[in-house]
Coordinates of C-alpha atoms in Angstrom, one line a residue:
L1 CA -29.5 -37.3 76.4
R2 CA -30.5 -40.4 78.4
E3 CA -29.7 -42.7 75.4
S4 CA -26.3 -41.1 75.0
C5 CA -25.3 -41.4 78.7
F6 CA -24.5 -45.1 78.1
G7 CA -22.0 -44.5 75.3
A8 CA -18.3 -44.0 75.5
S9 CA -18.3 -40.4 76.6
S10 CA -19.0 -38.8 80.0
H11 CA -21.9 -36.4 80.8
S12 CA -22.5 -33.7 83.4
M13 CA -25.2 -31.5 84.7
K14 CA -24.2 -28.5 86.8
Y15 CA -25.9 -25.4 88.3
F16 CA -24.2 -22.2 89.3
S17 CA -26.0 -19.5 91.3
T18 CA -24.9 -16.1 92.5
T19 CA -26.5 -13.7 94.9
V20 CA -25.2 -10.1 95.3
S21 CA -25.9 -7.6 98.0
E22 CA -26.2 -4.6 95.7
P23 CA -27.8 -5.4 92.4
S24 CA -27.1 -2.8 89.7
Q25 CA -28.4 -2.1 86.2
G26 CA -27.9 -5.3 84.2
L27 CA -26.8 -7.3 87.3
P28 CA -29.8 -9.0 89.0
Q29 CA -29.5 -9.8 92.7
F30 CA -29.8 -13.5 92.1
V31 CA -28.9 -15.5 89.0
A32 CA -28.9 -19.3 88.4
V33 CA -27.6 -21.0 85.3
G34 CA -27.8 -24.7 84.4
Y35 CA -25.3 -26.5 82.2
V36 CA -25.5 -29.9 80.5
D37 CA -22.1 -31.1 79.2
G38 CA -20.8 -27.5 79.5
Q39 CA -23.7 -26.0 77.5
V40 CA -26.1 -23.5 79.1
F41 CA -29.5 -25.0 78.9
V42 CA -31.6 -23.0 81.5
H43 CA -31.4 -19.6 83.1
Y44 CA -33.2 -17.9 86.0
D45 CA -32.7 -14.5 87.5
S46 CA -34.4 -12.2 90.1
N47 CA -35.5 -9.7 87.4
S48 CA -37.6 -12.2 85.3
R49 CA -38.3 -14.5 88.2
R50 CA -38.8 -17.3 85.6
M51 CA -36.7 -20.3 84.6
K52 CA -36.2 -20.0 80.9
P53 CA -34.8 -22.4 78.3
R54 CA -31.5 -21.4 76.6
V55 CA -31.4 -24.2 74.0
S56 CA -34.2 -25.5 71.7
W57 CA -33.7 -29.2 72.6
I58 CA -34.8 -28.6 76.2
E59 CA -38.0 -26.8 75.1
K60 CA -38.9 -29.7 72.7
Y61 CA -38.1 -32.4 75.1
V62 CA -39.7 -30.9 78.2
G63 CA -42.8 -29.8 76.3
K64 CA -43.5 -33.4 75.4
E65 CA -42.3 -35.2 78.5
D66 CA -43.0 -32.8 81.4
P67 CA -45.3 -29.9 80.6
Q68 CA -45.1 -28.6 84.3
Y69 CA -41.3 -28.5 84.2
W70 CA -41.0 -24.7 83.8
D71 CA -43.5 -23.8 86.4
R72 CA -42.2 -26.3 88.9
N73 CA -38.6 -25.3 88.4
T74 CA -39.5 -21.6 88.5
Q75 CA -41.0 -22.2 92.0
I76 CA -37.9 -24.1 93.1
F77 CA -35.6 -21.3 92.0
R78 CA -37.8 -18.6 93.5
A79 CA -37.5 -20.4 96.8
S80 CA -33.7 -20.7 96.3
E81 CA -33.5 -17.0 95.6
E82 CA -35.1 -16.3 99.0
V83 CA -32.9 -18.7 100.8
F84 CA -29.8 -17.3 99.3
R85 CA -30.8 -13.7 100.0
G86 CA -31.2 -14.8 103.6
N87 CA -27.8 -16.7 103.6
L88 CA -26.1 -13.5 102.2
E89 CA -27.6 -11.5 105.1
I90 CA -26.4 -14.0 107.6
A91 CA -22.9 -14.0 106.2
R92 CA -22.8 -10.2 106.1
N93 CA -23.9 -10.0 109.7
R94 CA -21.3 -12.6 110.8
Y95 CA -18.5 -10.7 109.2
N96 CA -19.9 -7.3 110.3
Q97 CA -20.3 -6.1 106.6
S98 CA -23.3 -3.8 106.5
E99 CA -22.2 -1.9 103.4
G100 CA -20.7 -2.6 100.1
L101 CA -20.9 -5.3 97.4
H102 CA -20.9 -8.8 98.8
I103 CA -21.4 -12.1 96.9
I104 CA -22.5 -15.6 97.9
Q105 CA -22.2 -18.4 95.4
R106 CA -23.3 -22.0 95.0
M107 CA -22.2 -24.7 92.6
Y108 CA -23.6 -28.2 92.4
G109 CA -23.9 -31.0 90.0
C110 CA -23.6 -34.6 89.0
E111 CA -21.8 -36.5 86.3
L112 CA -21.9 -39.9 84.6
R113 CA -18.3 -40.9 83.8
R114 CA -17.0 -42.9 80.8
D115 CA -16.6 -46.0 83.0
G116 CA -20.3 -45.8 84.1
S117 CA -19.5 -44.5 87.6
K118 CA -21.4 -41.5 89.0
G119 CA -20.2 -38.5 90.9
G120 CA -21.7 -35.4 92.4
F121 CA -20.6 -32.3 94.3
E122 CA -21.9 -29.2 96.1
Q123 CA -19.8 -26.1 96.9
H124 CA -20.7 -22.8 98.6
G125 CA -18.6 -19.7 98.5
Y126 CA -18.6 -16.2 100.0
E127 CA -16.7 -13.3 98.4
G128 CA -15.2 -15.7 95.8
R129 CA -13.8 -18.1 98.4
T130 CA -15.0 -21.6 99.2
F131 CA -16.4 -22.0 102.6
I132 CA -18.1 -25.4 102.5
T133 CA -18.0 -28.3 100.1
F134 CA -19.6 -31.7 99.8
D135 CA -18.0 -34.5 97.9
K136 CA -20.3 -37.5 97.1
E137 CA -17.3 -39.8 96.7
T138 CA -16.0 -39.3 100.2
L139 CA -19.3 -38.2 101.8
T140 CA -17.4 -35.2 103.3

């Protein structure tokens, strides 16, 4: 991927995570998915509690270049899982929502554009509505 970032096309890496107040069969309480150029490449959820590859190229590359990648990123996402469970409880308490299904979401990522410029963003949502965003371009 590094070599192709300098070509004529743009590239992106994005992560999406979701925490639900009431997990159900088949729906973990926390899920995080990573995308490169729109393709899922990693997945973590509160059932497996492990970051796992979803494409063969990441396994091959990481195995050679960074053997500790999976353990390190598993620990990062375990910590994120705990933080977002706490954030969900804070939001539920603020909105006086002690019962029912509630969802907190996070999206963040970066991109290398065709012209060589770079961009990034972070966005948090509650119940499907954005409540805070960060735009790297405007620093707001």
